[in-house]
Short mmCIF file of C-alpha atoms and ligand atoms in Angstrom, two decimals:
data_model
loop_
_atom_site.label_atom_id
_atom_site.label_comp_id
_atom_site.label_asym_id
_atom_site.label_seq_id
_atom_site.Cartn_x
_atom_site.Cartn_y
_atom_site.Cartn_z
CA MET X 148 14.71 28.24 -15.02
CA VAL X 149 11.12 28.99 -14.18
CA THR X 150 9.77 26.06 -12.05
CA VAL X 151 6.04 25.84 -12.16
CA LEU X 152 3.84 23.80 -9.77
CA ALA X 153 0.75 22.96 -11.77
CA VAL X 154 -2.10 22.01 -9.35
CA VAL X 155 -4.89 19.66 -10.40
CA GLY X 156 -7.58 17.73 -8.52
CA THR X 157 -10.46 16.58 -10.69
CA ARG X 158 -11.19 15.30 -14.19
CA PRO X 159 -11.73 18.60 -15.98
CA GLU X 160 -8.47 20.03 -14.57
CA LEU X 161 -6.47 17.04 -16.02
CA VAL X 162 -8.11 17.66 -19.45
CA LYS X 163 -7.50 21.40 -19.39
CA MET X 164 -4.10 21.53 -17.66
CA ALA X 165 -2.57 18.89 -20.04
CA PRO X 166 -1.95 21.36 -22.86
CA VAL X 167 -0.33 23.83 -20.37
CA VAL X 168 2.01 21.09 -18.92
CA ARG X 169 2.95 20.14 -22.51
CA ALA X 170 3.85 23.73 -23.26
CA LEU X 171 5.86 24.09 -20.08
CA ASP X 172 7.67 20.94 -21.00
CA ALA X 173 8.44 22.22 -24.45
CA ALA X 174 9.62 25.65 -23.51
CA PRO X 175 13.38 25.83 -22.84
CA ALA X 176 13.08 28.05 -19.85
CA THR X 177 10.33 26.26 -17.79
CA GLU X 178 10.05 23.14 -15.85
CA PRO X 179 6.57 21.67 -14.82
CA ARG X 180 5.82 19.73 -11.58
CA LEU X 181 2.41 18.33 -11.28
CA LEU X 182 0.64 18.14 -7.90
CA HIS X 183 -2.65 16.12 -7.78
CA THR X 184 -4.80 17.00 -4.72
CA GLY X 185 -6.52 13.53 -5.18
CA GLN X 186 -10.03 15.08 -5.00
CA HIS X 187 -10.89 12.66 -7.83
CA TYR X 188 -9.26 9.24 -7.25
CA ASP X 189 -11.24 6.55 -9.14
CA ASP X 190 -9.22 5.42 -12.19
CA GLU X 191 -12.13 6.34 -14.40
CA LEU X 192 -12.09 9.96 -13.25
CA SER X 193 -8.25 10.35 -12.82
CA SER X 194 -5.53 7.89 -13.76
CA ASP X 195 -7.19 6.75 -16.91
CA PHE X 196 -6.65 10.26 -18.23
CA PHE X 197 -2.94 10.51 -17.76
CA ASP X 198 -1.73 8.33 -20.73
CA VAL X 199 -4.19 9.67 -23.27
CA LEU X 200 -3.47 13.24 -22.42
CA GLY X 201 0.20 12.73 -22.23
CA LEU X 202 0.47 13.93 -18.59
CA PRO X 203 3.36 12.82 -16.48
CA GLU X 204 2.87 11.12 -13.19
CA PRO X 205 2.13 13.69 -10.49
CA ALA X 206 5.19 14.45 -8.27
CA ARG X 207 2.76 14.35 -5.41
CA ASN X 208 -0.72 13.15 -4.68
CA LEU X 209 -2.27 14.63 -1.56
CA GLU X 210 -5.19 12.06 -1.49
CA VAL X 211 -7.73 14.59 -0.05
CA GLY X 212 -10.42 12.32 -1.49
CA SER X 213 -14.12 12.80 -0.93
CA ALA X 214 -15.18 15.00 1.94
CA SER X 215 -16.93 18.32 2.63
CA GLY X 216 -15.66 21.22 0.51
CA ALA X 217 -14.12 22.66 3.70
CA LYS X 218 -12.13 19.52 4.41
CA GLN X 219 -10.95 19.10 0.78
CA THR X 220 -9.90 22.72 0.73
CA ALA X 221 -8.13 22.51 4.20
CA ASP X 222 -6.31 19.39 3.35
CA GLY X 223 -5.28 20.68 0.01
CA LEU X 224 -4.06 24.00 1.58
CA VAL X 225 -1.89 22.14 4.14
CA GLY X 226 -0.41 19.74 1.52
CA ILE X 227 0.16 22.44 -1.19
CA ASP X 228 1.74 24.77 1.39
CA ALA X 229 4.20 22.06 2.35
CA GLU X 230 5.02 21.36 -1.31
CA ILE X 231 5.66 25.05 -1.95
CA ALA X 232 7.95 25.19 1.19
CA ALA X 233 9.88 22.13 0.16
CA TYR X 234 10.21 22.75 -3.57
CA GLU X 235 10.06 26.58 -3.78
CA PRO X 236 8.48 26.78 -7.19
CA THR X 237 8.71 30.07 -9.03
CA ALA X 238 4.99 30.01 -9.75
CA VAL X 239 1.89 28.08 -8.91
CA LEU X 240 -0.63 27.53 -11.73
CA THR X 241 -4.28 26.72 -11.07
CA LEU X 242 -7.16 26.10 -13.52
CA GLY X 243 -10.85 26.53 -13.23
CA ASP X 244 -13.00 26.65 -10.08
CA THR X 245 -12.71 23.55 -7.96
CA ASN X 246 -11.57 23.12 -4.32
CA ALA X 247 -8.13 22.38 -5.55
CA VAL X 248 -8.00 25.88 -7.09
CA LEU X 249 -9.07 27.51 -3.89
CA ALA X 250 -6.50 25.52 -1.81
CA ALA X 251 -3.66 26.22 -4.25
CA THR X 252 -4.48 29.91 -4.53
CA LEU X 253 -4.54 30.41 -0.79
CA ALA X 254 -1.28 28.41 -0.27
CA GLY X 255 0.58 30.29 -3.03
CA ALA X 256 -0.64 33.76 -1.99
CA LYS X 257 0.17 33.03 1.63
CA ARG X 258 3.74 32.07 0.62
CA ASP X 259 4.04 35.15 -1.62
CA THR X 260 4.59 32.87 -4.56
CA LEU X 261 3.40 34.08 -7.97
CA VAL X 262 0.05 32.44 -8.58
CA GLY X 263 -1.51 32.22 -12.07
CA HIS X 264 -5.15 31.48 -12.58
CA ILE X 265 -6.09 29.79 -15.83
CA GLU X 266 -9.76 30.13 -16.84
CA ALA X 267 -9.97 33.45 -14.94
CA GLY X 268 -12.88 35.84 -14.95
CA LEU X 269 -15.84 33.38 -15.45
CA ARG X 270 -18.85 34.41 -13.57
CA SER X 271 -22.34 33.02 -13.20
CA GLY X 272 -23.33 35.52 -10.49
CA ASP X 273 -24.66 32.48 -8.51
CA ARG X 274 -22.74 32.28 -5.23
CA SER X 275 -24.87 29.33 -4.05
CA MET X 276 -22.45 27.28 -6.19
CA PRO X 277 -19.10 26.57 -4.47
CA GLU X 278 -17.37 27.02 -7.86
CA GLU X 279 -18.42 30.70 -8.04
CA VAL X 280 -17.01 31.39 -4.62
CA ASN X 281 -13.73 29.66 -5.61
CA ARG X 282 -13.50 31.66 -8.81
CA VAL X 283 -13.92 34.93 -7.04
CA VAL X 284 -11.28 34.14 -4.47
CA ALA X 285 -8.82 32.81 -7.02
CA ASP X 286 -9.29 35.89 -9.27
CA HIS X 287 -8.74 38.35 -6.51
CA LEU X 288 -5.62 36.59 -5.01
CA SER X 289 -3.86 35.61 -8.26
CA GLU X 290 -1.33 37.87 -9.80
CA LEU X 291 -1.69 36.42 -13.28
CA LEU X 292 -5.10 36.03 -14.75
CA PHE X 293 -5.46 33.91 -17.99
CA ALA X 294 -8.86 34.86 -19.09
CA PRO X 295 -10.31 32.71 -21.94
CA THR X 296 -12.62 35.28 -23.50
CA ASP X 297 -13.35 39.02 -23.85
CA SER X 298 -16.34 38.66 -21.46
CA ALA X 299 -14.14 37.09 -18.91
CA VAL X 300 -11.77 40.03 -19.23
CA GLY X 301 -14.76 42.38 -18.74
CA ASN X 302 -15.88 40.46 -15.61
CA LEU X 303 -12.46 40.96 -14.15
CA ALA X 304 -12.38 44.58 -15.05
CA SER X 305 -15.78 45.22 -13.48
CA GLU X 306 -14.39 43.84 -10.26
CA GLY X 307 -11.33 46.12 -10.52
CA ILE X 308 -8.95 43.53 -11.73
CA GLU X 309 -7.04 44.90 -14.64
CA SER X 310 -3.38 44.23 -14.00
CA GLY X 311 -1.85 40.94 -14.94
CA VAL X 312 -4.86 40.03 -17.22
CA THR X 313 -4.26 38.33 -20.59
CA ARG X 314 -6.90 36.93 -22.92
CA THR X 315 -5.60 33.51 -23.92
CA GLY X 316 -8.41 31.35 -25.17
CA ASN X 317 -9.37 28.29 -23.29
CA THR X 318 -7.07 25.20 -23.29
CA ILE X 319 -10.07 22.92 -23.75
CA VAL X 320 -9.90 23.84 -27.34
CA ASP X 321 -6.24 22.69 -27.54
CA ALA X 322 -7.15 19.37 -25.89
CA CYS X 323 -10.32 18.91 -28.04
CA LEU X 324 -8.71 19.77 -31.40
CA ASP X 325 -5.75 17.52 -30.54
CA HIS X 326 -7.80 14.52 -29.51
CA ALA X 327 -11.05 14.64 -31.53
CA PRO X 328 -9.36 13.20 -34.70
CA VAL X 329 -7.75 10.43 -32.75
CA ALA X 330 -11.09 9.78 -30.98
CA ARG X 331 -12.90 9.58 -34.37
CA GLU X 332 -10.31 7.11 -35.59
CA ARG X 333 -9.78 4.93 -32.57
CA SER X 334 -12.87 5.03 -30.25
CA ASP X 335 -15.28 2.09 -30.51
CA ALA X 336 -17.78 3.78 -28.11
CA LEU X 337 -20.60 4.25 -30.61
CA ALA X 338 -20.44 0.55 -31.69
CA ARG X 339 -20.07 -0.54 -28.03
CA PHE X 340 -23.36 1.10 -27.18
CA GLY X 341 -25.14 0.22 -30.50
CA LEU X 342 -25.43 3.75 -31.63
CA ASP X 343 -25.62 5.09 -35.31
CA GLY X 344 -25.52 8.85 -34.92
CA ASP X 345 -29.13 9.22 -34.02
CA TYR X 346 -28.78 9.71 -30.24
CA ALA X 347 -28.19 12.25 -27.49
CA LEU X 348 -25.35 12.40 -25.03
CA ALA X 349 -26.05 13.49 -21.49
CA THR X 350 -23.98 14.33 -18.38
CA ILE X 351 -25.47 15.54 -15.04
CA HIS X 352 -23.42 16.02 -11.97
CA ARG X 353 -24.11 19.33 -10.24
CA PRO X 354 -25.50 18.95 -6.67
CA HIS X 355 -28.31 21.44 -7.69
CA ASN X 356 -29.56 18.72 -10.01
CA THR X 357 -28.51 15.55 -8.37
CA ASP X 358 -29.34 16.34 -4.79
CA ASP X 359 -32.83 17.77 -5.50
CA PRO X 360 -35.08 14.74 -6.01
CA ASP X 361 -37.77 16.72 -7.93
CA ARG X 362 -35.17 18.12 -10.33
CA LEU X 363 -33.43 14.79 -10.79
CA GLN X 364 -36.71 13.00 -11.35
CA ALA X 365 -37.76 15.55 -14.00
CA ILE X 366 -34.39 15.32 -15.81
CA LEU X 367 -34.14 11.58 -15.80
CA THR X 368 -37.82 11.36 -16.96
CA ALA X 369 -37.27 13.80 -19.79
CA LEU X 370 -34.17 11.80 -20.96
CA ASP X 371 -36.02 8.49 -20.67
CA ASP X 372 -38.96 9.78 -22.69
CA ALA X 373 -36.61 11.17 -25.51
CA PRO X 374 -37.39 10.09 -29.08
CA VAL X 375 -33.84 8.94 -29.55
CA PRO X 376 -31.47 6.89 -27.34
CA VAL X 377 -29.83 8.92 -24.62
CA VAL X 378 -26.40 7.73 -23.29
CA LEU X 379 -25.56 9.18 -19.87
CA PRO X 380 -22.03 8.40 -18.55
CA ALA X 381 -22.77 8.80 -14.84
CA HIS X 382 -20.44 10.71 -12.53
CA PRO X 383 -20.31 8.79 -9.17
CA ARG X 384 -22.31 11.61 -7.50
CA THR X 385 -25.12 10.98 -10.12
CA GLU X 386 -24.99 7.14 -9.95
CA THR X 387 -25.55 7.29 -6.13
CA ALA X 388 -28.35 9.90 -6.52
CA VAL X 389 -30.14 7.81 -9.11
CA GLU X 390 -29.96 4.76 -6.83
CA VAL X 391 -31.28 6.79 -3.93
CA LEU X 392 -34.22 8.12 -5.97
CA GLY X 393 -34.91 4.58 -7.20
CA PHE X 394 -35.29 5.68 -10.78
CA GLU X 395 -35.17 2.74 -13.27
CA PRO X 396 -34.64 3.80 -16.84
CA GLY X 397 -36.85 1.81 -19.12
CA ARG X 398 -37.15 3.51 -22.49
CA SER X 399 -34.54 5.68 -24.12
CA LEU X 400 -32.07 6.44 -21.27
CA ARG X 401 -29.06 4.26 -20.71
CA LEU X 402 -26.82 4.99 -17.68
CA VAL X 403 -23.23 3.94 -18.35
CA GLU X 404 -19.98 4.31 -16.45
CA PRO X 405 -17.82 7.47 -16.87
CA GLN X 406 -16.07 7.30 -20.21
CA GLY X 407 -12.44 7.73 -21.03
CA TYR X 408 -11.58 11.06 -22.71
CA LEU X 409 -11.38 9.66 -26.33
CA ASP X 410 -14.67 7.70 -26.02
CA PHE X 411 -16.44 10.70 -24.50
CA LEU X 412 -15.17 13.00 -27.36
CA ALA X 413 -16.35 10.43 -29.97
CA LEU X 414 -19.79 10.22 -28.29
CA LEU X 415 -20.17 14.02 -28.06
CA ASP X 416 -18.85 14.42 -31.57
CA GLY X 417 -21.25 11.91 -32.97
CA ALA X 418 -24.42 12.99 -31.06
CA ARG X 419 -27.26 14.95 -32.43
CA LEU X 420 -27.33 16.99 -29.31
CA ALA X 421 -25.86 17.12 -25.75
CA VAL X 422 -27.72 17.67 -22.54
CA THR X 423 -25.48 18.63 -19.68
CA ASP X 424 -24.79 20.72 -16.63
CA SER X 425 -20.95 20.37 -17.01
CA GLY X 426 -18.85 23.37 -17.71
CA GLY X 427 -16.33 21.64 -19.93
CA VAL X 428 -19.00 19.84 -21.94
CA GLN X 429 -20.65 23.16 -22.79
CA GLU X 430 -17.39 24.28 -24.16
CA GLU X 431 -16.49 21.12 -26.00
CA ALA X 432 -19.96 20.83 -27.56
CA SER X 433 -19.41 24.39 -29.10
CA VAL X 434 -16.03 23.19 -30.53
CA LEU X 435 -17.55 19.94 -31.97
CA GLU X 436 -20.67 21.75 -33.32
CA THR X 437 -23.01 19.60 -31.16
CA PRO X 438 -26.12 21.61 -30.08
CA CYS X 439 -26.17 21.82 -26.32
CA LEU X 440 -28.99 22.08 -23.75
CA THR X 441 -27.66 23.10 -20.38
CA VAL X 442 -29.90 22.07 -17.47
CA ARG X 443 -29.06 24.94 -15.18
CA PRO X 444 -30.68 28.31 -14.28
CA ASN X 445 -27.56 30.14 -15.20
CA THR X 446 -24.01 29.62 -16.80
CA GLU X 447 -20.66 31.20 -16.36
CA ARG X 448 -20.25 30.31 -20.10
CA PRO X 449 -22.81 32.90 -21.45
CA GLU X 450 -20.85 33.31 -24.67
CA THR X 451 -22.04 29.85 -25.89
CA VAL X 452 -25.74 30.94 -25.23
CA GLU X 453 -25.19 34.24 -26.90
CA ALA X 454 -23.86 32.58 -29.93
CA GLY X 455 -26.90 30.44 -30.16
CA VAL X 456 -25.18 27.05 -29.82
CA ASN X 457 -26.15 26.44 -26.15
CA GLU X 458 -29.47 26.98 -24.37
CA LEU X 459 -30.29 27.08 -20.63
CA VAL X 460 -33.34 24.91 -19.88
CA GLU X 461 -35.12 24.01 -16.64
CA PRO X 462 -35.89 20.30 -16.03
CA THR X 463 -39.56 20.84 -16.62
CA ALA X 464 -38.93 22.27 -20.00
CA LEU X 465 -36.27 19.74 -21.03
CA GLY X 466 -38.43 17.12 -22.52
CA ALA X 467 -40.13 19.43 -25.09
CA ARG X 468 -36.86 21.12 -26.12
CA LEU X 469 -35.02 17.76 -26.40
CA THR X 470 -37.76 16.20 -28.52
CA ARG X 471 -37.81 19.25 -30.86
CA LEU X 472 -34.01 19.22 -31.34
CA ALA X 473 -33.82 15.54 -31.74
CA THR X 474 -36.57 15.38 -34.45
CA ASP X 475 -36.34 18.73 -36.27
CA ALA X 476 -33.20 19.09 -38.42
CA THR X 477 -33.85 22.69 -39.00
CA ALA X 478 -34.00 23.51 -35.31
CA ARG X 479 -30.89 21.61 -34.75
CA ALA X 480 -29.04 23.24 -37.64
CA ALA X 481 -29.94 26.65 -36.13
CA MET X 482 -27.83 25.68 -33.10
CA ALA X 483 -24.99 23.81 -34.78
CA GLY X 484 -22.45 26.54 -35.73
CA ARG X 485 -18.87 26.65 -34.50
CA PRO X 486 -18.37 30.14 -33.14
CA GLU X 487 -14.80 31.16 -32.44
CA ILE X 488 -15.53 31.62 -28.72
CA TYR X 489 -12.65 29.96 -26.87
CA GLY X 490 -9.71 30.55 -29.27
CA ASP X 491 -7.59 28.80 -31.73
CA GLY X 492 -6.21 25.83 -29.85
CA ASN X 493 -3.01 27.53 -28.86
CA ALA X 494 -4.01 28.68 -25.37
CA GLY X 495 -1.47 26.45 -23.61
CA GLU X 496 1.45 27.98 -25.52
CA ARG X 497 0.06 31.52 -24.97
CA ILE X 498 -0.27 31.02 -21.24
CA VAL X 499 3.31 29.70 -21.00
CA ALA X 500 4.69 32.55 -23.09
CA THR X 501 2.99 35.08 -20.88
CA LEU X 502 4.23 33.43 -17.73
CA VAL X 503 7.85 33.44 -19.02
CA ASP X 504 7.52 37.10 -20.06
CA ARG X 505 6.24 38.05 -16.61
CA MET X 506 9.02 36.14 -14.90
CA GLU X 507 11.60 37.96 -17.00
CA GLU X 508 10.17 41.33 -16.14
CA ARG X 509 10.25 40.45 -12.47
CA ARG X 510 13.90 39.50 -12.50
C1 LIG Q 802 -15.99 18.45 -8.44
C2 LIG Q 802 -15.98 19.88 -8.52
C3 LIG Q 802 -16.76 20.44 -9.67
C4 LIG Q 802 -16.46 19.72 -10.95
C5 LIG Q 802 -16.37 18.25 -10.82
C6 LIG Q 802 -15.86 17.60 -12.08
C7 LIG Q 802 -15.73 21.27 -6.48
C8 LIG Q 802 -16.39 22.24 -5.55
N1 LIG Q 802 -16.51 20.59 -7.41
O1 LIG Q 802 -17.33 18.13 -8.11
O2 LIG Q 802 -16.64 21.84 -9.79
O3 LIG Q 802 -17.37 20.07 -11.93
O4 LIG Q 802 -15.52 17.93 -9.72
O5 LIG Q 802 -16.32 16.29 -12.22
O6 LIG Q 802 -14.44 21.20 -6.45
N2 LIG Q 802 -16.54 10.31 -5.99
C9 LIG Q 802 -16.15 9.08 -6.37
N3 LIG Q 802 -14.92 8.89 -6.85
C10 LIG Q 802 -14.03 9.89 -7.06
C11 LIG Q 802 -14.46 11.19 -6.71
C12 LIG Q 802 -15.73 11.41 -6.22
O7 LIG Q 802 -16.93 8.11 -6.12
O8 LIG Q 802 -12.93 9.63 -7.54
C13 LIG Q 802 -17.93 10.58 -5.48
C14 LIG Q 802 -17.99 10.69 -3.93
O9 LIG Q 802 -19.07 10.11 -3.50
C15 LIG Q 802 -17.99 12.17 -3.76
C16 LIG Q 802 -18.77 12.57 -4.88
O10 LIG Q 802 -18.46 11.78 -5.94
O11 LIG Q 802 -18.63 12.50 -2.51
C17 LIG Q 802 -18.51 14.11 -5.31
O12 LIG Q 802 -17.09 14.30 -5.48
P1 LIG Q 802 -16.52 15.71 -5.21
O13 LIG Q 802 -15.02 15.69 -5.71
O14 LIG Q 802 -16.64 16.18 -3.83
O15 LIG Q 802 -17.23 16.71 -6.04
P2 LIG Q 802 -17.74 16.61 -7.71
O16 LIG Q 802 -19.19 16.57 -7.71
O17 LIG Q 802 -16.84 15.53 -8.32
N1 LIG Q 803 -15.46 13.74 -19.69
C1 LIG Q 803 -14.94 12.43 -19.96
N2 LIG Q 803 -15.78 11.30 -19.76
C2 LIG Q 803 -17.01 11.48 -19.16
C3 LIG Q 803 -17.52 12.70 -18.96
C4 LIG Q 803 -16.75 13.86 -19.12
O1 LIG Q 803 -13.85 12.33 -20.43
O2 LIG Q 803 -17.66 10.44 -19.01
C5 LIG Q 803 -14.60 14.90 -19.87
C6 LIG Q 803 -15.17 15.89 -20.86
O3 LIG Q 803 -14.79 15.62 -22.11
C7 LIG Q 803 -14.65 17.21 -20.41
C8 LIG Q 803 -14.53 17.03 -18.91
O4 LIG Q 803 -14.57 15.68 -18.60
O5 LIG Q 803 -13.36 17.54 -20.87
C9 LIG Q 803 -15.65 17.65 -18.14
O6 LIG Q 803 -15.56 17.33 -16.79
P1 LIG Q 803 -16.81 17.44 -15.78
O7 LIG Q 803 -18.08 17.45 -16.59
O8 LIG Q 803 -16.63 16.27 -14.84
O9 LIG Q 803 -16.52 18.80 -14.98
P2 LIG Q 803 -16.89 20.27 -15.19
O10 LIG Q 803 -16.41 20.67 -16.55
O11 LIG Q 803 -18.35 20.44 -15.19
O12 LIG Q 803 -16.10 21.02 -14.15
#
């Protein structure tokens, strides 16, 4: 039996790890054990996601909570190390680029346990973001690299990482394709917010945007001046930053609480366009054919930009671009395709099959 410690810590890891846990459960030779570092702990960022995604209760929650990245990583490292020592998993699986990934990678590598990194090979080239540092460390220390796209495979190769690499697609497609039809049927989010399809959905949570008052002011002003209603489910980091800035939306912008996964998918699916700095939302928008404006100077998801369904935009240019896309159906249509970037929705199964093959080779 291949015992797999799947480590999660934040909302996007729950969404993207769920298809992998399901595939581990379904495969005859594997047994998943879920460990939550507890980096996200509010119900609306964590426990509310378990039922809808079909995730089991975590075997352990390290409750690292909110702290500096150093402390989140250090506490995660100590807790995951203890879990590996006690439970002796055959493999540790990490996903993405959070501090949970960094901690789990270091813990597994130090214990000489096989570590597999899901969503390997993404690079923005911007090491001022903690996520980029986490990605680089995770990719260089993991033995199995599950790269979502050809360009991620290429990034790994350019850093000399060729062994153990498999192109799998991204599990966000699995989650999105599974849940979007349910969301369309069951979610009342549009009705709850009085929306009829003529609106934009926004999420902003990167420190580069929330912690820079000029950037945040420019983003919020552009959203509030939009010619259509804009719904922004606010991450707690953003909620606090907006309060500190003292910005009071008065026209188009409506700040709401973080949404459950089905409601969020329904809102993203129904929107004319998305404005975001999230990684996962850039990907989901491409699956749901919602044109996306990404308020960042760079992205580790360049494929969406190259395919023409996502654009990088600076806060000062956001208003003009948003207005154009919201009011010009032709401009919108030019960005609304569904490129096959992230795979066919079977990434979870592919990852587990690769893991099982590798374990058999090792025996
Ligand atoms: C983290 C990840 C980021 C990911 C994001 C997903 C790292 C380096 N960052 O950023 O890559 O995109 O999660 O949403 O791992 N807070 C709450 N309740 C919670 C959790 C956080 O109120 O349950 C507040 C706290 O004030 C905290 C702040 O949000 O200080 C930031 O949380 P943190 O987990 O440190 O970083 P994120 O911005 O969520
Ligand atoms: N999401 C959600 N409710 C929200 C905002 C986001 O369910 O109010 C989901 C979204 O569908 C996606 C994931 O959270 O699957 C993205 O997480 P986030 O933007 O927090 O992190 P990132 O992807 O940037 O790391």
